[in-house]
mmCIF file of C-alpha atoms in Angstrom:
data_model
loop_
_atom_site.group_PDB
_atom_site.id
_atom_site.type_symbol
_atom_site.label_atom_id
_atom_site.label_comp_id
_atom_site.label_asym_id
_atom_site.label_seq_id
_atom_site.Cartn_x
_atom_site.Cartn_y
_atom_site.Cartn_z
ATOM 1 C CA UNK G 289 75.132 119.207 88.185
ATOM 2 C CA UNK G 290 77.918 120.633 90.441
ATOM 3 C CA UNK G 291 80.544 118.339 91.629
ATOM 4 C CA UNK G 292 83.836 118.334 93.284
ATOM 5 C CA UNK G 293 86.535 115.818 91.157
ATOM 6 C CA UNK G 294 89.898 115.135 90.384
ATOM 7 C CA UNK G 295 91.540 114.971 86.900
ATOM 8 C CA UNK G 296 94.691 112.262 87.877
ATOM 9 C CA UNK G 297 96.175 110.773 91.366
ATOM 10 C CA UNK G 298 98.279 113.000 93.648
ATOM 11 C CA UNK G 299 98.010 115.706 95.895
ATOM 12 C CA UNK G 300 96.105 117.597 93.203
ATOM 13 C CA UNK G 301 93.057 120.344 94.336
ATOM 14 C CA UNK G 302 89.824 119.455 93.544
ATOM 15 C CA UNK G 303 88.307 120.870 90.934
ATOM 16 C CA UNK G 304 84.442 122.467 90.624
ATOM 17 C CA UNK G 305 82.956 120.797 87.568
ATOM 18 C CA UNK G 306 79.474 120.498 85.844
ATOM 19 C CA UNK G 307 78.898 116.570 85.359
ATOM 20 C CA UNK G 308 76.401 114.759 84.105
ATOM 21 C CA UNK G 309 73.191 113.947 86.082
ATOM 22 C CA UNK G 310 73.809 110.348 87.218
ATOM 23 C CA UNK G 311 71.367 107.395 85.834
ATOM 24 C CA UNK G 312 69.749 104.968 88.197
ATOM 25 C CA UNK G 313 69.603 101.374 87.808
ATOM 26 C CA UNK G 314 66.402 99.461 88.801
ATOM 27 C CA UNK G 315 67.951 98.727 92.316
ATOM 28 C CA UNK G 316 69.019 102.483 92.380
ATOM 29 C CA UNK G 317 67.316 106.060 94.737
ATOM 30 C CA UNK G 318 68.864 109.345 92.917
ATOM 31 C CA UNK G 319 69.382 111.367 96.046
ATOM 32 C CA UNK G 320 69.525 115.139 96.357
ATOM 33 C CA UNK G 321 72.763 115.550 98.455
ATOM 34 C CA UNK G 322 72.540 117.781 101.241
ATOM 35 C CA UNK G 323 75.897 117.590 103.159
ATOM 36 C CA UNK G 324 78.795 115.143 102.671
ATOM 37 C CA UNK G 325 81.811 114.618 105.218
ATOM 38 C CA UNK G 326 85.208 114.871 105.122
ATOM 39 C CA UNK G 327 87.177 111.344 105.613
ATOM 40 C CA UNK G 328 90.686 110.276 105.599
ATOM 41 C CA UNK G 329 89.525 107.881 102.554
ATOM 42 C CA UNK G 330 89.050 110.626 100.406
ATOM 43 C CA UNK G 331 92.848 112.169 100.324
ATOM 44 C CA UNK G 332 94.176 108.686 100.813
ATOM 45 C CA UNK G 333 91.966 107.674 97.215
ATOM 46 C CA UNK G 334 93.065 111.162 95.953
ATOM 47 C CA UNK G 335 96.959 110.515 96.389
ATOM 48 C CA UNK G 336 96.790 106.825 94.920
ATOM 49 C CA UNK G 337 96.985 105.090 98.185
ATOM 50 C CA UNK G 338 94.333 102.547 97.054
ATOM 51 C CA UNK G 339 94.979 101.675 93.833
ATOM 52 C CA UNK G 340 95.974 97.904 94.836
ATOM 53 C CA UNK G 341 92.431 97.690 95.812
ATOM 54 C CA UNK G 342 90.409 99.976 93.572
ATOM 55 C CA UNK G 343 91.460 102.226 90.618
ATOM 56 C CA UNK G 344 89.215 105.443 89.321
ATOM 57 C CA UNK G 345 88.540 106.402 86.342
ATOM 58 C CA UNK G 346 89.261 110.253 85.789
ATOM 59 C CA UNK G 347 87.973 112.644 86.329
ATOM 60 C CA UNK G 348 86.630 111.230 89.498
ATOM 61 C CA UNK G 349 84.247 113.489 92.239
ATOM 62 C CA UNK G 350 85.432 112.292 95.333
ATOM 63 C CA UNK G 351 83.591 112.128 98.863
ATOM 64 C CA UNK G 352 82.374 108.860 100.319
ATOM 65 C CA UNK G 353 79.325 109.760 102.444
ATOM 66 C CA UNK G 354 76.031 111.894 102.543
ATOM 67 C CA UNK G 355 72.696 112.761 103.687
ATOM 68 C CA UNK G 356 69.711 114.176 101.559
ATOM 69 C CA UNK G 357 66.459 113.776 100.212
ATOM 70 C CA UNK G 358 65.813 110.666 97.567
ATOM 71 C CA UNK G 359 64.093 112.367 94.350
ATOM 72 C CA UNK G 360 63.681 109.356 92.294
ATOM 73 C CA UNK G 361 63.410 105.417 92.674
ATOM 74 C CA UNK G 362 64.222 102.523 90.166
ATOM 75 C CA UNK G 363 61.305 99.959 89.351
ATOM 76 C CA UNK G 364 62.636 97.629 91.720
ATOM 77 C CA UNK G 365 63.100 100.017 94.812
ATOM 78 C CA UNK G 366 61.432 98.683 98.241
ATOM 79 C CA UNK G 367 62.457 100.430 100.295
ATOM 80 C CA UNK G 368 63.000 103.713 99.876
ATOM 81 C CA UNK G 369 60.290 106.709 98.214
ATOM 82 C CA UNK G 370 60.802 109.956 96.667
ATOM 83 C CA UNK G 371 60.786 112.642 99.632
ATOM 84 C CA UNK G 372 62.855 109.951 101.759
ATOM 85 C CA UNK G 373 65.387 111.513 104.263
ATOM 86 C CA UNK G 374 68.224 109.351 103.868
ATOM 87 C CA UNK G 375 72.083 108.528 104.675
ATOM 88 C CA UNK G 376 74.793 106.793 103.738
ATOM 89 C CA UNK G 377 78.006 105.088 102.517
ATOM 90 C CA UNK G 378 77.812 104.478 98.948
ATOM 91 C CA UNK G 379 79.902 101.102 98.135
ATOM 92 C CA UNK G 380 83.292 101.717 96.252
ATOM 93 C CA UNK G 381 82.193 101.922 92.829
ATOM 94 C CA UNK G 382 80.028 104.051 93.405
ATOM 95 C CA UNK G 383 81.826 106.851 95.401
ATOM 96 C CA UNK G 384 81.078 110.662 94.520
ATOM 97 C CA UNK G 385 79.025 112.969 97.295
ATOM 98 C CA UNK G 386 81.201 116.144 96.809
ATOM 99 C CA UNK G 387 78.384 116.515 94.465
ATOM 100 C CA UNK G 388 74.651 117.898 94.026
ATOM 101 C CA UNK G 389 73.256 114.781 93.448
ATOM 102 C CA UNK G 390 74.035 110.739 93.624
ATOM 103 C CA UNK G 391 73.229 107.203 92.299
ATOM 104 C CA UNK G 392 72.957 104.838 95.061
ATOM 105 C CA UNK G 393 72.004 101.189 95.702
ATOM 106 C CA UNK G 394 68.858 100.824 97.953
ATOM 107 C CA UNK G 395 70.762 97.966 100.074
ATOM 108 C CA UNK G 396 73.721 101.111 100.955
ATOM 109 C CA UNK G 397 71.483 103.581 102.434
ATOM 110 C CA UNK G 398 69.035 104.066 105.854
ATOM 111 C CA UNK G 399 66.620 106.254 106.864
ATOM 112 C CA UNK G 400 68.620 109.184 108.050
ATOM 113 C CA UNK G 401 68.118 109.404 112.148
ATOM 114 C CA UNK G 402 65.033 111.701 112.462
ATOM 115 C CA UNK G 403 66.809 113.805 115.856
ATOM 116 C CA UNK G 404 69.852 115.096 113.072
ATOM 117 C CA UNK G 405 70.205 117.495 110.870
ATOM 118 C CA UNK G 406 71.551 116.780 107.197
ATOM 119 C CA UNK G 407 75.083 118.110 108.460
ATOM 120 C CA UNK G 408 75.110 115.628 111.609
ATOM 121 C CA UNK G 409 73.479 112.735 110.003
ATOM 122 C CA UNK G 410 76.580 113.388 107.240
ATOM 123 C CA UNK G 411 78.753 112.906 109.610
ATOM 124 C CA UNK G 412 78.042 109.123 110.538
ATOM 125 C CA UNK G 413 78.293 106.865 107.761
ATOM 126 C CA UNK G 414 81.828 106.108 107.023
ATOM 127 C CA UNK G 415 83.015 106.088 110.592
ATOM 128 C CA UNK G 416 79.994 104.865 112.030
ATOM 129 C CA UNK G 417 79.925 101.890 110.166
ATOM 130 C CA UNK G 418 83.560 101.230 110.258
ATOM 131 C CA UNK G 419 83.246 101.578 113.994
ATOM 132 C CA UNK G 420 80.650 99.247 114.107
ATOM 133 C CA UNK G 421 82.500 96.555 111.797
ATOM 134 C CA UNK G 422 85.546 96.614 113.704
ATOM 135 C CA UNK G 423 84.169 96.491 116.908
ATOM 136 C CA UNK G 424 81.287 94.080 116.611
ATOM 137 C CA UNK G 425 82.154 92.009 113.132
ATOM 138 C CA UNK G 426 85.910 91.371 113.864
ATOM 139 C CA UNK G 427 86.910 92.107 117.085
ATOM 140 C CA UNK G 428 83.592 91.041 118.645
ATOM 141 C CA UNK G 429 84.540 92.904 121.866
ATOM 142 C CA UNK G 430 83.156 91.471 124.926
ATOM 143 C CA UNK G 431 81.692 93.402 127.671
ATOM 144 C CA UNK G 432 84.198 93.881 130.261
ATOM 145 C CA UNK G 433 87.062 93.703 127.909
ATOM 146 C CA UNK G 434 89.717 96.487 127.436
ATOM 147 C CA UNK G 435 90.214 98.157 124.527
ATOM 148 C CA UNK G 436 92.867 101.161 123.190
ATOM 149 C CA UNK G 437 91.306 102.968 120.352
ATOM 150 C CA UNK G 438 93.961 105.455 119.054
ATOM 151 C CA UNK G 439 93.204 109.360 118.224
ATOM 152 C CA UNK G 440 90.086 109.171 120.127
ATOM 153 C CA UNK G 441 89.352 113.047 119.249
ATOM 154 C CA UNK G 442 89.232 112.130 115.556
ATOM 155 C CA UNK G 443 85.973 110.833 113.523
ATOM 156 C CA UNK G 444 86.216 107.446 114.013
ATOM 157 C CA UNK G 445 87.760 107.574 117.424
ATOM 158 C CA UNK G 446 84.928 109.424 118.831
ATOM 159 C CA UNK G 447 81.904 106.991 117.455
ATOM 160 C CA UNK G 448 84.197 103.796 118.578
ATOM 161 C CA UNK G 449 84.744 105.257 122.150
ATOM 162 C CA UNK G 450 80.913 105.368 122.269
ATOM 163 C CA UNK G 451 79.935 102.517 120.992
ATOM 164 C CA UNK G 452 83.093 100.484 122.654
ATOM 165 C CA UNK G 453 81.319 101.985 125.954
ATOM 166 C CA UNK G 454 77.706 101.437 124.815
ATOM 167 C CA UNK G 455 79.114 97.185 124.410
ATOM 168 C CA UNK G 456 80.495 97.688 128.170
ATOM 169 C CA UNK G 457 84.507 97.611 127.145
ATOM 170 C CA UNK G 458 86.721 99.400 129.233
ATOM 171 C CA UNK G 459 88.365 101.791 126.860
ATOM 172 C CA UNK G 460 91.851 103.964 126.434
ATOM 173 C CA UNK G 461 92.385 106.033 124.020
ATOM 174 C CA UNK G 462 95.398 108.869 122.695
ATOM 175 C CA UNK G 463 94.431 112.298 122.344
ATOM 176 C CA UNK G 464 96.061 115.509 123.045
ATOM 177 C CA UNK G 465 95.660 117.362 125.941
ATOM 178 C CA UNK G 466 93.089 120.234 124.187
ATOM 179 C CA UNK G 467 90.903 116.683 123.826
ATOM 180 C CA UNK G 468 90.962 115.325 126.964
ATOM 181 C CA UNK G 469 87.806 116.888 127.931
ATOM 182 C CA UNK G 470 86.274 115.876 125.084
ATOM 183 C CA UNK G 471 87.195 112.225 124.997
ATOM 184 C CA UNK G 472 86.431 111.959 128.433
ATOM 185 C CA UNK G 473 82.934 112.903 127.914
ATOM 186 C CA UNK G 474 82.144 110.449 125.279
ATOM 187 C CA UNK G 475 83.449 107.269 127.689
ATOM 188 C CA UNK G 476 87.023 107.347 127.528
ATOM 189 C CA UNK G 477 88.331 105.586 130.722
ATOM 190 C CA UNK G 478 91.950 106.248 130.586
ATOM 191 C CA UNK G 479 93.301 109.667 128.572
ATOM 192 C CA UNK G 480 97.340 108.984 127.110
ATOM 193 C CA UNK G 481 98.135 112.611 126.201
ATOM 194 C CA UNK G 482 100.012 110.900 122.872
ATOM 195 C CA UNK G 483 102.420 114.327 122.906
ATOM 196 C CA UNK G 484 104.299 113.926 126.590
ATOM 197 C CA UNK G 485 103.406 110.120 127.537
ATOM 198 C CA UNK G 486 103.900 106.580 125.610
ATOM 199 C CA UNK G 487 101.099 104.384 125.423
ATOM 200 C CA UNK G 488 103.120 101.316 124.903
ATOM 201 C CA UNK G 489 104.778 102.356 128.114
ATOM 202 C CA UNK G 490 100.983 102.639 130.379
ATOM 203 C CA UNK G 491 99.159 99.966 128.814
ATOM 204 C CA UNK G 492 99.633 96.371 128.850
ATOM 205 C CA UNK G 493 97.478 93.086 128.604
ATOM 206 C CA UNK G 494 95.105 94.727 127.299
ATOM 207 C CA UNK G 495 92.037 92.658 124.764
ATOM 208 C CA UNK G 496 92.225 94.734 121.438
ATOM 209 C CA UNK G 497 93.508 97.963 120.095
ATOM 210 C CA UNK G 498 91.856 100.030 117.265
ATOM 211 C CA UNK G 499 94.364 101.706 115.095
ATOM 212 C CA UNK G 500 93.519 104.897 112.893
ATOM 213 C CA UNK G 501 97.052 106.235 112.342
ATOM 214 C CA UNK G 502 99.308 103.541 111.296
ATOM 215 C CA UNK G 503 103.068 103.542 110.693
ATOM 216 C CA UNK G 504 105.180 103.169 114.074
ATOM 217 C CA UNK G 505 101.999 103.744 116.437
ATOM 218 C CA UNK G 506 100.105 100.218 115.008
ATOM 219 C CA UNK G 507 103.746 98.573 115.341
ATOM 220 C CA UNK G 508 103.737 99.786 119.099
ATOM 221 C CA UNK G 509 99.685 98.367 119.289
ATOM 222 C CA UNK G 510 101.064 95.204 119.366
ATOM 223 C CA UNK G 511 102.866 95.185 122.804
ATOM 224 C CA UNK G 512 100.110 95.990 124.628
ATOM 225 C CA UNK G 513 98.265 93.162 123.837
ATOM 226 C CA UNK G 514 97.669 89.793 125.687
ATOM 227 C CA UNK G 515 97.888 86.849 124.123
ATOM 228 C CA UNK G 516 95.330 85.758 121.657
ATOM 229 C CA UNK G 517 94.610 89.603 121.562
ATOM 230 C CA UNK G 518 93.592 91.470 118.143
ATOM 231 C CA UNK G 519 94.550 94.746 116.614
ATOM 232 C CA UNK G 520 92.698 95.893 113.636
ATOM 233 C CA UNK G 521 94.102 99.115 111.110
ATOM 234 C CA UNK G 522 92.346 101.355 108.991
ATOM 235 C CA UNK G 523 95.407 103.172 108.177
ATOM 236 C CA UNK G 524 98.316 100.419 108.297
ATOM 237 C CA UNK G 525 99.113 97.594 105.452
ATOM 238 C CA UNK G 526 96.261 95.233 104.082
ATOM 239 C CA UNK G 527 98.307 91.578 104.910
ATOM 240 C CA UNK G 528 97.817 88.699 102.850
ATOM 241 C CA UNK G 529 94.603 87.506 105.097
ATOM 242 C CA UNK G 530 92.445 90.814 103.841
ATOM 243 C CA UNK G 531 93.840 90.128 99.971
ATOM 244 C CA UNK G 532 92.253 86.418 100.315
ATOM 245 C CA UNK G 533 89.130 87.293 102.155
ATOM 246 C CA UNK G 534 88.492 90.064 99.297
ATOM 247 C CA UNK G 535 89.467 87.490 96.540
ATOM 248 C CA UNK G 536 92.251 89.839 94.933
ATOM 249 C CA UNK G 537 94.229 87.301 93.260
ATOM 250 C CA UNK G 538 97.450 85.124 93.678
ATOM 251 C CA UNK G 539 99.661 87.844 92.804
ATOM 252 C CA UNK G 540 98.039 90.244 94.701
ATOM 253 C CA UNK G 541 98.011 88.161 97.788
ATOM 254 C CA UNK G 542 102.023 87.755 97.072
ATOM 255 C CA UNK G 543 102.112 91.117 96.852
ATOM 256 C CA UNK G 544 100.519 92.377 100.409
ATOM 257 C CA UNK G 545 102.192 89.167 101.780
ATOM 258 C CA UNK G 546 105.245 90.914 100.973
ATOM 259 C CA UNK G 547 104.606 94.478 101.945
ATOM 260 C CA UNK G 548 103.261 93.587 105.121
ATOM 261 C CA UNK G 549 105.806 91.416 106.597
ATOM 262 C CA UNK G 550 106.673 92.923 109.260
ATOM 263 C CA UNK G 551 103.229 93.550 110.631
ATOM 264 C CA UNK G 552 103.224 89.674 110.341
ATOM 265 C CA UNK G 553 106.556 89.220 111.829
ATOM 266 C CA UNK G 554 105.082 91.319 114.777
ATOM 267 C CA UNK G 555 101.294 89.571 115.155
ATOM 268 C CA UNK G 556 103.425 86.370 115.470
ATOM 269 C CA UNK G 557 106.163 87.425 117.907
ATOM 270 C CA UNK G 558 103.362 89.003 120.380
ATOM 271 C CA UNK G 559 101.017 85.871 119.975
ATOM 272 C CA UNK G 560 98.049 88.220 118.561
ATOM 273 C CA UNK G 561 96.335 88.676 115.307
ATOM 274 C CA UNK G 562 96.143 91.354 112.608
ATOM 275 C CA UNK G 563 93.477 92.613 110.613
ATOM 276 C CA UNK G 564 92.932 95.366 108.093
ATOM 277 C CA UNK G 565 89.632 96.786 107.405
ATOM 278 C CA UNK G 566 88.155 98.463 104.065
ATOM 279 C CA UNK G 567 84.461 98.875 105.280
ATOM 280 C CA UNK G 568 81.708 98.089 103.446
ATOM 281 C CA UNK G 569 78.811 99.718 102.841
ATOM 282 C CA UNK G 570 75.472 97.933 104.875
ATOM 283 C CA UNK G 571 71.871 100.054 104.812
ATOM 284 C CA UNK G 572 71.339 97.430 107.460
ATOM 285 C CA UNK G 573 73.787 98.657 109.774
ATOM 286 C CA UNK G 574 73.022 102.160 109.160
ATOM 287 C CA UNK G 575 69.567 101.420 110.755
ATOM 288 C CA UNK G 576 71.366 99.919 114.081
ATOM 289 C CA UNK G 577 73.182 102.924 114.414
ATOM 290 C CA UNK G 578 70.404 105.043 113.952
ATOM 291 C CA UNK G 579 68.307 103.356 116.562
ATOM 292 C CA UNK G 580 71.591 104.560 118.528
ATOM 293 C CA UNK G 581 71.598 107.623 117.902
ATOM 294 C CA UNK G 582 67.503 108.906 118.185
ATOM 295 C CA UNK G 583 67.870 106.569 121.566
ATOM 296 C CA UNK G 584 70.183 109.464 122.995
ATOM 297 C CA UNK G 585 73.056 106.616 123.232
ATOM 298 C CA UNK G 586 75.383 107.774 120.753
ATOM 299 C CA UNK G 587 75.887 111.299 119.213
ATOM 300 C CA UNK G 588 77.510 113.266 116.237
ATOM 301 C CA UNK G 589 80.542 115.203 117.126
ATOM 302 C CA UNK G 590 81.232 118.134 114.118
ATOM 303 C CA UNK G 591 84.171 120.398 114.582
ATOM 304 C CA UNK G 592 83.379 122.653 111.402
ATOM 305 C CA UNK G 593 81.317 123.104 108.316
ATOM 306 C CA UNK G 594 82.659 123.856 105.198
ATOM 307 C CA UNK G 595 80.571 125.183 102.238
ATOM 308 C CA UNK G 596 80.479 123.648 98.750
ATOM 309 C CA UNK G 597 82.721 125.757 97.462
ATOM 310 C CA UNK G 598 85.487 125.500 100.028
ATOM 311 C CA UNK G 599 85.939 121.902 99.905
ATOM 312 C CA UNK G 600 89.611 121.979 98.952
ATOM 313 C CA UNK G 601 90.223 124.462 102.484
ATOM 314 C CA UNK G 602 87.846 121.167 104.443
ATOM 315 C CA UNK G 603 89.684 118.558 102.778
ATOM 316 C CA UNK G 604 93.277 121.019 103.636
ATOM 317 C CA UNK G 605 91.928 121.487 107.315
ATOM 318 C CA UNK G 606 91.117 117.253 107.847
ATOM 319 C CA UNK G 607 94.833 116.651 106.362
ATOM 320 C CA UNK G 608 96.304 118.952 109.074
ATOM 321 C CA UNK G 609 94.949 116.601 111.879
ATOM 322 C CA UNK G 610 93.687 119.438 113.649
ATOM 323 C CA UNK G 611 89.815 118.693 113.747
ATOM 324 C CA UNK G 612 88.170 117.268 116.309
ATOM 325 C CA UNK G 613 85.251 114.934 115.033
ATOM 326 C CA UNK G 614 84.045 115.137 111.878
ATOM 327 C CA UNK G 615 84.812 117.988 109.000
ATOM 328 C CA UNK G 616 81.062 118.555 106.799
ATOM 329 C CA UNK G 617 80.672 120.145 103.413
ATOM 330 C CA UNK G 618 77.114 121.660 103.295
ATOM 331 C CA UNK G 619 76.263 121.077 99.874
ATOM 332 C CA UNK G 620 72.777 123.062 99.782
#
C-alpha cells in the first residue's frame, strides 16, 4: 500500500512509499482510510519533540487520525463489521493514517457520525477528544465558570469553544482579527485580537485556561487565574506530575522535574495547578462526541483539503499557523 513516512527525526519531507499491508491482531478492524487530518502532533513527532515519551522506529508513516470503511475484523472483534463507517485516534503505537490502509484496536475507534463526510468526520478525533479530556476529565469545568482557551481559530480551539459552551462556561479566547467572526460564531464570549491587545492585561480571575501554543503565552496563562484555578498545555513542558501518572520512571520523572521548573515555580507563586496532556485514544468518547455532532450541537470546521499526494504542502500550510480549523488529506 501507499503511505506517507519518514526515514529519521527532523524537519525532513515526507516521503511516498509502498509498505506492507498491515496485520491485524484478534482485537484488531483493518480499515480502508479515507481521509486523515493534519495535527500539530504529527510535525512535533516528526522533529523529535516526543522522544522522552515515545520513540519510532524508522521509517515511520506519520498521521494520527482517520475516517474510512473497516474491511476486515479479528476473531475477537465485537464491535465493529466489515462495511463499518468508522473514525478515530489510533493509540501511540499504533500511529500511521497518511496511509491507504490501517491496523487499529476495536476499543480506539467509533462509528463515524452518520451527518459527515469522511473529510469532516477526519477532522474530529485528535482534537475532539483532547478537547473533551481537558475539559471534562481534568479541568471538569463547571457550568458558569470562565474559561480562556488560546488560538480559538485553530483545531482544537474551535471544538473546545463549542464544547466549553455546550458545558455552559463562559469562554475567551485569542484569535486574530480575520477570526473574530469565526470564533464568535462557534460561542466565543470575549474575542482578544492576540496581535494589538494582551490577554494577561483583559483577563483576570478567571477558572481555567486551555493552552495550545506554549512558550511565553502558557507562562502569561497563569496570571489570569484565581486561586485554586487550573491551566492545562498541549504544547508546553510535561512536569513531573504527567511523568508519574504515565509511570515513566525515576529518572524520567527527575528529568521533566527539571525541565519544567519554572512552570512549577509559576503554578506555585499564582496558587494554581498545572497539567500537561498527551491524549489518549477512547472509542468510548468518540461515541459522546458523535452524539454531539449528528445532534446539530457541535460541528467540523475544515479550512482546506489536501490530496494524498500533497501532504508535505498540508503538513507545510498547518506549520505556517495560517489555517483556520482543521487541514484534511483526502486519501481516496
Amino acid at each position: 500500500m501507499k503511505a506517507m513516512v519518514i526515514d529519521k527525526y527532523g524537519k525532513v519531507p515526507l516521503r511516498l512509499a509502498e509498505v506492507p499491508l498491515p496485520e491485524i491482531d484478534e482485537y484488531e478492524v483493518l480499515t480502508e482510510i479515507h481521509a486523515a487530518s493534519i495535527n500539530p502532533l504529527d510535525f512535533r513527532i516528526r522533529n523529535g519533540e516526543v522522544k522522552l515519551l515515545i520513540n519510532y522506529k524508522m521509517p515511520l508513516v506519520l498521521g494520527n487520525d482517520f475516517s474510512g470503511i473497516v474491511t476486515k475484523v479479528g476473531k475477537k472483534v465485537t464491535g465493529f463489521r466489515v462495511g463499518d463507517e468508522v473514525y478515530g485516534r489510533p493509540r501511540e503505537s499504533k500511529i500511521g493514517t497518511f496511509a491507504e490502509y490501517i491496523s487499529v484496536h476495536e476499543d480506539d475507534i467509533a462509528l463515524k457520525p452518520e451527518n459527515l463526510s469522511f473529510e469532516e468526520a477526519a477532522s474530529i478525533p485528535l482534537v475532539g477528544l483532547t478537547s473533551y479530556q481537558a475539559l471534562h476529565e481534568i479541568l471538569q469545568l463547571q457550568k458558569g465558570q470562565k474559561i480562556l482557551i488560546h488560538a480559538g481559530a485553530g483545531g482544537v480551539g474551535t471544538i473546545a469553544i463549542q464544547l466549553a459552551k455546550l458545558m455552559g462556561a463562559t469562554v475567551a479566547t485569542t484569535a486574530s482579527e480575520a477570526s473574530r467572526e469565526l470564533v464568535r460564531s462557534l460561542g466565543a464570549d470575549e474575542i482578544i485580537n492576540y496581535k494589538t491587545d494582551k490577554f494577561e492585561d483583559i483577563l483576570e480571575s478567571y477558572d481555567a485556561t486551555f493552552d495550545t501554543l506554549g512558550g511565553k503565552t502558557l507562562e502569561k496563562s497563569f496570571t489570569v487565574l484565581k486561586d485554586g484555578g487550573k491551566v492545562i498545555s498541549i504544547s508546553g513542558l510535561p512536569n513531573a506530575r504527567f511523568a508519574k501518572e504515565r509511570g515513566l520512571g525515576f529518572l524520567k520523572t527527575m528529568l521533566l522535574s527539571v525541565v519544567s521548573k519554572k512552570l512549577t515555580t509559576l503554578e506555585k507563586k499564582q496558587n494554581v495547578q498545572y497539567r500537561y496532556l498527551f491524549m489518549k485514544p477512547s472509542g468510548e468518547q468518540l461515541r459522546i462526541i458523535a452524539d454531539f455532532i449528528e445532534s446539530g450541537k457541535i460541528e467540523p470546521v475544515i479550512d482546506r483539503v489536501f490530496s494524498f499526494e500533497d501532504a508535505q504542502k498540508a503538513i507545510e500550510y498547518s506549520e505556517s499557523g495560517r489555517a483556520k480549523g482543521k487541514i484534511i488529506l483526502k486519501i481516496r
